[in-house]
Coordinates of C-alpha atoms (C1' of nucleotides) in Angstrom, one line a residue:
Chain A
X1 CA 126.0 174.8 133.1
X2 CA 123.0 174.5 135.5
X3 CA 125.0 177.5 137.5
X4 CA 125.4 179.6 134.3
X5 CA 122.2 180.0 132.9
X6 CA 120.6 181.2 136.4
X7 CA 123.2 183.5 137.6
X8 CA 123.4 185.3 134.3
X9 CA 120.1 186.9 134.7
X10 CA 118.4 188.1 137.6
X11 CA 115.4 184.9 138.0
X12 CA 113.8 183.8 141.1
X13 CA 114.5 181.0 142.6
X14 CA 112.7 178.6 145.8
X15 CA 109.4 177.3 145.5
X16 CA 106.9 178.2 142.8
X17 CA 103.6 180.0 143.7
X18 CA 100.5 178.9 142.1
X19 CA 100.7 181.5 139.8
X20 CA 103.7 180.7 138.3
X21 CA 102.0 177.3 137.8
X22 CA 99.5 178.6 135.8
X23 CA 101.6 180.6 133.7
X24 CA 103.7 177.7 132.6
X25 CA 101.0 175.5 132.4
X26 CA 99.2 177.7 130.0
X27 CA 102.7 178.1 128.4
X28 CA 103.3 174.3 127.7
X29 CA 99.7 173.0 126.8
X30 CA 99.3 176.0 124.3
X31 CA 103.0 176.4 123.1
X32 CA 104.8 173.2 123.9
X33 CA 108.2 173.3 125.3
X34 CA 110.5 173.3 121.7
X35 CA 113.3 175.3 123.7
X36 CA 113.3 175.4 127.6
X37 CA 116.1 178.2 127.3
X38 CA 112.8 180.8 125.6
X39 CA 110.1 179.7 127.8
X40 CA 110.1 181.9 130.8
X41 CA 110.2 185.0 128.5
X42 CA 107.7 183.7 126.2
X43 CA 105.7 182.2 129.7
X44 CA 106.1 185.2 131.0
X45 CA 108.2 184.2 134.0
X46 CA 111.2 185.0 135.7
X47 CA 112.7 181.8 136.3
X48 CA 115.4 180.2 134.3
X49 CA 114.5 177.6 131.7
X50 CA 116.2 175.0 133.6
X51 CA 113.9 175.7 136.1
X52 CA 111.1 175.7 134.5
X53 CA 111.9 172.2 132.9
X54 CA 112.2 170.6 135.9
X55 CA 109.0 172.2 137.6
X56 CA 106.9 170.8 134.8
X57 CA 108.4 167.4 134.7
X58 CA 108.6 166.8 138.2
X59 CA 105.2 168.5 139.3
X60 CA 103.1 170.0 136.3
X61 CA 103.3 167.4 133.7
X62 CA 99.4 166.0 133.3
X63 CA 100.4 162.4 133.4
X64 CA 102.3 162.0 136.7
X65 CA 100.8 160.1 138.9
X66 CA 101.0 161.6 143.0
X67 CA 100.3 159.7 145.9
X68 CA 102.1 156.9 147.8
X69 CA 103.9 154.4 146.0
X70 CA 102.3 151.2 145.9
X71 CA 103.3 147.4 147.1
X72 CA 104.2 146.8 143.4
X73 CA 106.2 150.0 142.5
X74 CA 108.2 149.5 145.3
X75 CA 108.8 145.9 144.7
X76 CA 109.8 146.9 140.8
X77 CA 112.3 149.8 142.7
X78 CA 114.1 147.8 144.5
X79 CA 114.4 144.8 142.2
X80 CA 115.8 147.6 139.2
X81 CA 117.7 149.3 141.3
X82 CA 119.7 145.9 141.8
X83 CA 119.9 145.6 138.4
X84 CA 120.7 149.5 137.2
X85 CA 122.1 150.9 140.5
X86 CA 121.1 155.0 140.9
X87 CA 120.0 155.3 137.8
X88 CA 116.9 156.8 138.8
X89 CA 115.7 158.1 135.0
X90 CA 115.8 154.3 134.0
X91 CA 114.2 153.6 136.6
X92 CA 111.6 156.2 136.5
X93 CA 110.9 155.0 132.9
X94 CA 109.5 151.5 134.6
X95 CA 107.0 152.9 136.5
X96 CA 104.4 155.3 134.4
X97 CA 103.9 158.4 136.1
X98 CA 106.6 158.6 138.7
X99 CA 109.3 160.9 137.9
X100 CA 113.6 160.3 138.6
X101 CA 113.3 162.8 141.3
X102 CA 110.2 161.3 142.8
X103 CA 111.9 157.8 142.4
X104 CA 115.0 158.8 144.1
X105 CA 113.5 160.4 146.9
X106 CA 111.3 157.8 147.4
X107 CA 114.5 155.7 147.7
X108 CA 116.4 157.8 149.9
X109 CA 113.4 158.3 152.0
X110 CA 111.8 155.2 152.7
X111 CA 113.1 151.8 150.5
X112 CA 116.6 152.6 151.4
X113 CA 116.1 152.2 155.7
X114 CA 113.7 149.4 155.0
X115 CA 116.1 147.6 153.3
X116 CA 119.2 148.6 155.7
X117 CA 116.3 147.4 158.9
X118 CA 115.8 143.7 157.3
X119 CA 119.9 143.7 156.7
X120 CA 120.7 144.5 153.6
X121 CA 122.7 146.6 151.9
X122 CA 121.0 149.3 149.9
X123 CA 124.1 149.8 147.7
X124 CA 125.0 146.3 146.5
X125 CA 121.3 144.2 148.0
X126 CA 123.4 141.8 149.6
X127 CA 123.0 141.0 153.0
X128 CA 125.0 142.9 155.7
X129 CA 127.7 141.6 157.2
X130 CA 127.0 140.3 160.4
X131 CA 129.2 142.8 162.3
X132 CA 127.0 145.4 160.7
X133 CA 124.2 143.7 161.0
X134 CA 124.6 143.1 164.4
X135 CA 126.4 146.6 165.1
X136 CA 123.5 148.5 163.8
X137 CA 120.1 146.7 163.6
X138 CA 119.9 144.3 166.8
X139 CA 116.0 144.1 166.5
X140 CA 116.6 142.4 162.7
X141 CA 119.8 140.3 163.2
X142 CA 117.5 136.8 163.4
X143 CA 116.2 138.2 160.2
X144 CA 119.1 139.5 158.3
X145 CA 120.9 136.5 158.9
X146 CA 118.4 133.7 157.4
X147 CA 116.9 135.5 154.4
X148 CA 118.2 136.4 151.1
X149 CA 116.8 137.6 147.9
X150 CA 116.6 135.6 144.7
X151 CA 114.5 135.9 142.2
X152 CA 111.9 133.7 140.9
X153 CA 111.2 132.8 137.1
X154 CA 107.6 132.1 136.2
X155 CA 107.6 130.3 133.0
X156 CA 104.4 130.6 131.4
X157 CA 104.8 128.1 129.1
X158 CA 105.6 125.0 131.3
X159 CA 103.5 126.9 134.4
X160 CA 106.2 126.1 136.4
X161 CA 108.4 128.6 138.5
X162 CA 112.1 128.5 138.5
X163 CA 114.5 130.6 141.1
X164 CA 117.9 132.3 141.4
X165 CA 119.7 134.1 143.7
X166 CA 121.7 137.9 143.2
X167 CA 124.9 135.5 144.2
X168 CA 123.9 132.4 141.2
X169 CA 123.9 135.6 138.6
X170 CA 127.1 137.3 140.2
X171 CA 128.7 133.9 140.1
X172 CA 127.5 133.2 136.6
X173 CA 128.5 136.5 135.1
X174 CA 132.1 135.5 136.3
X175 CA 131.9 132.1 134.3
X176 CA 130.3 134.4 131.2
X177 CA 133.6 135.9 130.3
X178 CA 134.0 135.6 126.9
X179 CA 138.1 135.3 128.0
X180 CA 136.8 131.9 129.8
X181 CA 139.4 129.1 129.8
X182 CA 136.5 126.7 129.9
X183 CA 135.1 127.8 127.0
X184 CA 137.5 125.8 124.9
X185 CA 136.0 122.7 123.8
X186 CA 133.4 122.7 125.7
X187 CA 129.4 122.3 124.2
X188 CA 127.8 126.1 124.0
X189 CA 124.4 126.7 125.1
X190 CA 123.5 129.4 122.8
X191 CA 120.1 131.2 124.3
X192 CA 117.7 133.5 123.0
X193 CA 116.7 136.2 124.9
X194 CA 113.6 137.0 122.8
X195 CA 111.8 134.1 123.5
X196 CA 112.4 134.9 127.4
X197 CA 111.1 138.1 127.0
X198 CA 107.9 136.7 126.2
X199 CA 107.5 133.4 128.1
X200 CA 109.2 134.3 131.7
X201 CA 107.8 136.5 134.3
X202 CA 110.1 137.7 137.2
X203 CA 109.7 138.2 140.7
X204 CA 111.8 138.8 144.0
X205 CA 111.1 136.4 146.9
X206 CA 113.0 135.7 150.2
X207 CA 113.9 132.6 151.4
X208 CA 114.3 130.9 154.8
X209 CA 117.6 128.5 154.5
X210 CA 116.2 126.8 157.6
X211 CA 113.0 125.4 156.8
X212 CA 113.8 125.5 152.5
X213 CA 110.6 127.5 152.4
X214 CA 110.9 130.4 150.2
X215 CA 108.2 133.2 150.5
X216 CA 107.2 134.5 147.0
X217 CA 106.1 138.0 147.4
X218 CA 103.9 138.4 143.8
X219 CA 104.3 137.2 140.0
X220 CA 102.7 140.0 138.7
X221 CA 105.7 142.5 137.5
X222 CA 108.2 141.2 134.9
X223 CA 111.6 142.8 135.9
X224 CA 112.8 140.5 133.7
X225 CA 111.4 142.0 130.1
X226 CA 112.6 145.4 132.0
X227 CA 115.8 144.4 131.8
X228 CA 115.6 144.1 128.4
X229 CA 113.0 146.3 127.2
X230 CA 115.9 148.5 129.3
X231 CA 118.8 147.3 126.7
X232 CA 116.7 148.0 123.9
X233 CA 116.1 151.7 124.8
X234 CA 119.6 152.0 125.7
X235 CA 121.8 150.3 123.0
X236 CA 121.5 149.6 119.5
X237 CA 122.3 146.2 119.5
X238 CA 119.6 144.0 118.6
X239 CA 118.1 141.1 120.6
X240 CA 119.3 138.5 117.8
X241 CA 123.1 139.4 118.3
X242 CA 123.2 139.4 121.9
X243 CA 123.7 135.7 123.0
X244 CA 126.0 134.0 125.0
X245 CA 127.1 130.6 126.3
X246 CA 127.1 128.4 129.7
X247 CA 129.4 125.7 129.5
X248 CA 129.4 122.4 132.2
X249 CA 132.8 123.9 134.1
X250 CA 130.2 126.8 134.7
X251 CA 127.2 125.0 135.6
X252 CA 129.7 124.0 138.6
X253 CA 129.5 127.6 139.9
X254 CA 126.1 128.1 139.5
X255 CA 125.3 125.0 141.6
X256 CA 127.2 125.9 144.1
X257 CA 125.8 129.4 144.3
X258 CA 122.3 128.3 143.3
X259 CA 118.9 129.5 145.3
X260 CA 119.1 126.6 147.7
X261 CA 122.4 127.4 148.5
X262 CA 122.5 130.5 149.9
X263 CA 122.5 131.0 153.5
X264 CA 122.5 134.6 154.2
X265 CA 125.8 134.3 155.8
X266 CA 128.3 136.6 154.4
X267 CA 130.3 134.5 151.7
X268 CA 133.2 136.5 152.0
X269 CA 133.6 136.1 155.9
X270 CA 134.6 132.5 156.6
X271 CA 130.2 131.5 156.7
X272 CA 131.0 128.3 157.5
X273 CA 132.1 129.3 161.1
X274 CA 128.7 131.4 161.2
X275 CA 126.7 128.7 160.0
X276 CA 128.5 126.2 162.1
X277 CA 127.4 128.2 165.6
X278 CA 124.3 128.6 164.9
X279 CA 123.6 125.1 164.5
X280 CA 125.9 124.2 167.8
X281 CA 124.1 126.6 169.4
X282 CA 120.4 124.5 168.5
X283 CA 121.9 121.4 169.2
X284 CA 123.2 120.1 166.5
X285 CA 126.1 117.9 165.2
X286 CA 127.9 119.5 162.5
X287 CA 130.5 117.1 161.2
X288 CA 133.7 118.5 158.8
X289 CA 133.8 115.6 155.7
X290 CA 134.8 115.6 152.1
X291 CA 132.3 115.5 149.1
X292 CA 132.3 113.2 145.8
X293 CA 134.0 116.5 144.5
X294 CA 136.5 116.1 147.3
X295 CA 135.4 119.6 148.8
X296 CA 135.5 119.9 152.6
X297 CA 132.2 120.2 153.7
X298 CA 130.2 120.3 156.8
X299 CA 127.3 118.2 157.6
X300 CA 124.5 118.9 159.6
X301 CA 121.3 116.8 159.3
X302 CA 120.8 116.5 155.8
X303 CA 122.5 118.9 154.5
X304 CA 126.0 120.1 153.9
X305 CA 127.2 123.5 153.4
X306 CA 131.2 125.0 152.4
X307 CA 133.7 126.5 154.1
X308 CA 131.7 129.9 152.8
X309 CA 128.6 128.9 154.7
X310 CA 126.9 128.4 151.6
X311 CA 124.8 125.0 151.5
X312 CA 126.1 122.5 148.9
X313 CA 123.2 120.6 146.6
X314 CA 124.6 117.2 144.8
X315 CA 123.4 118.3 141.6
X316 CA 125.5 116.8 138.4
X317 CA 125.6 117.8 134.9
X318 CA 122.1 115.4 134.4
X319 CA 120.6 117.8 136.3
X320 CA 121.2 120.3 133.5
X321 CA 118.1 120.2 131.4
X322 CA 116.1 121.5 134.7
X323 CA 118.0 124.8 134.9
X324 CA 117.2 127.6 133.5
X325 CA 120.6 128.3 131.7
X326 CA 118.6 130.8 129.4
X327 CA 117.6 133.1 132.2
X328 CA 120.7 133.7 134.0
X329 CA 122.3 134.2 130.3
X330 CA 119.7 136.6 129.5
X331 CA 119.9 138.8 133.0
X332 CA 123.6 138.9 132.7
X333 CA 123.8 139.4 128.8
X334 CA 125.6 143.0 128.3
X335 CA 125.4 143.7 124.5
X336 CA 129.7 143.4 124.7
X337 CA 129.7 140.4 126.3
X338 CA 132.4 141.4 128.0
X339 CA 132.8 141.0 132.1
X340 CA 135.7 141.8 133.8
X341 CA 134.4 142.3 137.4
X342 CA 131.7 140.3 139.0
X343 CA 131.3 143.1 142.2
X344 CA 130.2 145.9 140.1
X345 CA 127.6 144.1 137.9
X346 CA 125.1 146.2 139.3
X347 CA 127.1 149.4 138.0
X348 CA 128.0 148.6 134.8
X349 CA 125.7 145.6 133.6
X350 CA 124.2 148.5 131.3
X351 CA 126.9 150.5 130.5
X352 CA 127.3 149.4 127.3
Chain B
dA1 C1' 103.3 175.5 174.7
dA2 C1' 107.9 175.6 173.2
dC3 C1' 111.7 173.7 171.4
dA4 C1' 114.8 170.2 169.1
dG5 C1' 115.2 166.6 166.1
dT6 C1' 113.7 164.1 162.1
dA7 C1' 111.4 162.9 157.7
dG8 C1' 109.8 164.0 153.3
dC9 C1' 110.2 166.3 149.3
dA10 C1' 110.7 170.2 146.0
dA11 C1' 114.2 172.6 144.0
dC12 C1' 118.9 173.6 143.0
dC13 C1' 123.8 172.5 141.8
dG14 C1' 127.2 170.9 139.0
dC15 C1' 128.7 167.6 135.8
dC16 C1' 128.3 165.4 131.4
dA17 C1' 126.7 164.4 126.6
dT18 C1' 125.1 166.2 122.5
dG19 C1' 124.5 169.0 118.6
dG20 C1' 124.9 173.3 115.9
dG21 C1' 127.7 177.0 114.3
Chain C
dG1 C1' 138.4 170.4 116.1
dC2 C1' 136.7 173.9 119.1
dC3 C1' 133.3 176.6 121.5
dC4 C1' 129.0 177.3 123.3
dA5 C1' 124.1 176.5 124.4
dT6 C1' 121.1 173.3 125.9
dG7 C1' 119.0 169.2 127.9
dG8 C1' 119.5 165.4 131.0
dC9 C1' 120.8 163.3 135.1
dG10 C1' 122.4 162.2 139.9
dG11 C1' 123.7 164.2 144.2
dT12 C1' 122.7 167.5 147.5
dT13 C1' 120.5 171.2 149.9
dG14 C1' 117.1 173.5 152.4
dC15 C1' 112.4 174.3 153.6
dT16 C1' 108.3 172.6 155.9
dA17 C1' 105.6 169.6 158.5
dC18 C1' 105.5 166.3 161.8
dT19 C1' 106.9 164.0 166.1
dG20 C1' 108.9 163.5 170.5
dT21 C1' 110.4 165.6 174.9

DNA sequence: AACAGTAGCAACCGCCATGGG
DNA sequence: GCCCATGGCGGTTGCTACTGT
């Protein structure tokens, strides 16, 4: 369509010179903009109306805001984008002033190599494999391979500060299937994401699995109310109807794939063997044993991680009451409540 | 100074959804 | 139900300025 309405007239087309600016900003503020298709004749312009359109919502509009993109905005980028993918008009709608266009070029241009430079993917925000890793950023491989992202949950009402990993909520959103075999007969914990919206805050932070120190980079945005603010834009279903259930079979994944267990190493590539050199290689004994949940694991110092690298915490079901069961229901909740593929929750989390 | 390579960004392209006739 | 116009969006292109040699 874009094709159709340009070629069937004779418009100009590249940059626009300041006076066409003027023209179509006298146009808008005196006229509005009812129908873009009438515009450049009423405007006086020979440019199509598609083009017009875009030149006053990318560059015209009074309320865009130019200039570098802040600590924050970026921060808020990255953590929707892992959430919403390229959907660079949702995203745009997060940060007052900025425009898709301005968003994604932003992305393409700058958040996409930083993120690819600390070894991550800028598709998925996982870490790179190491091959890759290794392959292509040499300078960052000590850093791509002991930090991961995971979010952090500021509860305002208990001041107290709660974190998750990308993995925990993959991992979760499997266990979320409404088709669950350990749904049956097992104790639901119905949430309400209402009461999140107002009482959590979100934030991004990276943690070193070395020294168990994680890094929180600021409190201030709530990506979390995003999300959601996002569903309500997007669907019609109302907060009250969307609610799931966790069930204890569950809780078992998300322990294992909780915050403190992840190691950066890639889950999917035999981590352990990762994990295992790199503690060989600083000295230490790593010792293959079996867990109370007759798991092999391997021991080093203190701690003990699986056979996918990812460090295992001896948490049981009394631990429950300290996790936040509410927030991973809430970032995973799709309005269907329907999951059938954990790998593409970035893609289609909001596609219903 | 001249040229090549690169980065940033404005603008275009083409597809899709929607709504009116 | 079909066709068409239109708006919206994500991907891509191409121009310009900058940087390195």
């Amino acid at each position: 369509m874009g094709q159709h309405c340009c070629s069937k007239q004779k418009v100009k087309r590249g940059l626009w010179s300041p006076e066409e600016d003027e023209k179509l900003i006298r146009h808008i503020t005196t006229h509005g903009h009812t129908c873009w298709s009438s515009v450049p004749k009423l405007a006086g312009l020979h440019r199509c109306g598609k083009s017009c359109r875009l030149r006053w919502i990318n560059y015209l509009r009074p309320d865009l805001k130019r200039g570098c993109f802040s600590e924050q905005e970026e921060r808020t980028i990255i953590d929707l984008h892992r959430i919403l993918g390229n959907r660079w008009a949702q995203i745009a709608k997060h940060l007052p002033g900025r425009t898709d266009n301005e968003v994604k070029n932003f992305w393409n241009s700058c958040i996409k190599k930083k993120l690819i430079s600390q070894g991550f993917d800028p598709n998925t925000h996982n870490l790179l494999s190491r091959t890759t890793s290794t392959t292509h950023h040499q300078n960052n491989k000590k850093k791509a391979n002991n930090y991961t992202s995971v979010f952090t949950i500021y509860e305002t009402s208990l001041s107290s500060t709660k974190q998750v990993s990308m993995d925990m909520i993959k991992a979760s959103l499997a266990a979320l299937s409404t088709n669950s075999p350990h749904t049956n007969g097992v104790p639901e914990y119905q949430t309400s994401v209402s009461r999140l919206y107002e009482s959590s805050v979100l934030t991004s932070t990276a943690y070193n699995y070395k020294n168990h120190v994680p890094t929180t980079t600021n409190i201030e945005n709530s990506n979390l109310a995003t999300c959601i603010d996002y569903k309500n834009q997007s669907t019609s279903n109302n907060l009250s109807s969307s609610s799931s259930c966790l069930t204890p079979t569950e809780f078992g994944i998300i322990n294992e794939n909780c915050m403190w267990a992840v190691t950066g190493f890639d889950p999917n590539n035999n981590g352990h063997e990762e994990m295992q050199l790199v503690h060989e290689q600083e000295g230490e004994q790593v010792q293959l044993q079996e867990n109370i949940c007759q798991e092999e694991v391997y021991k080093v110092n203190d701690h003990e991680f699986n056979k996918n690298g990812r460090i295992v915490e001896n948490i049981t079901y009394d631990d429950r009451p300290n996790f936040d069961f509410e927030f991973v229901d809430s970032a995973l909740m799709m309005p269907c409540g329907i999951y059938t593929n954990v790998n593409s929750i970035d893609q289609r989390a909001w596609d219903c």
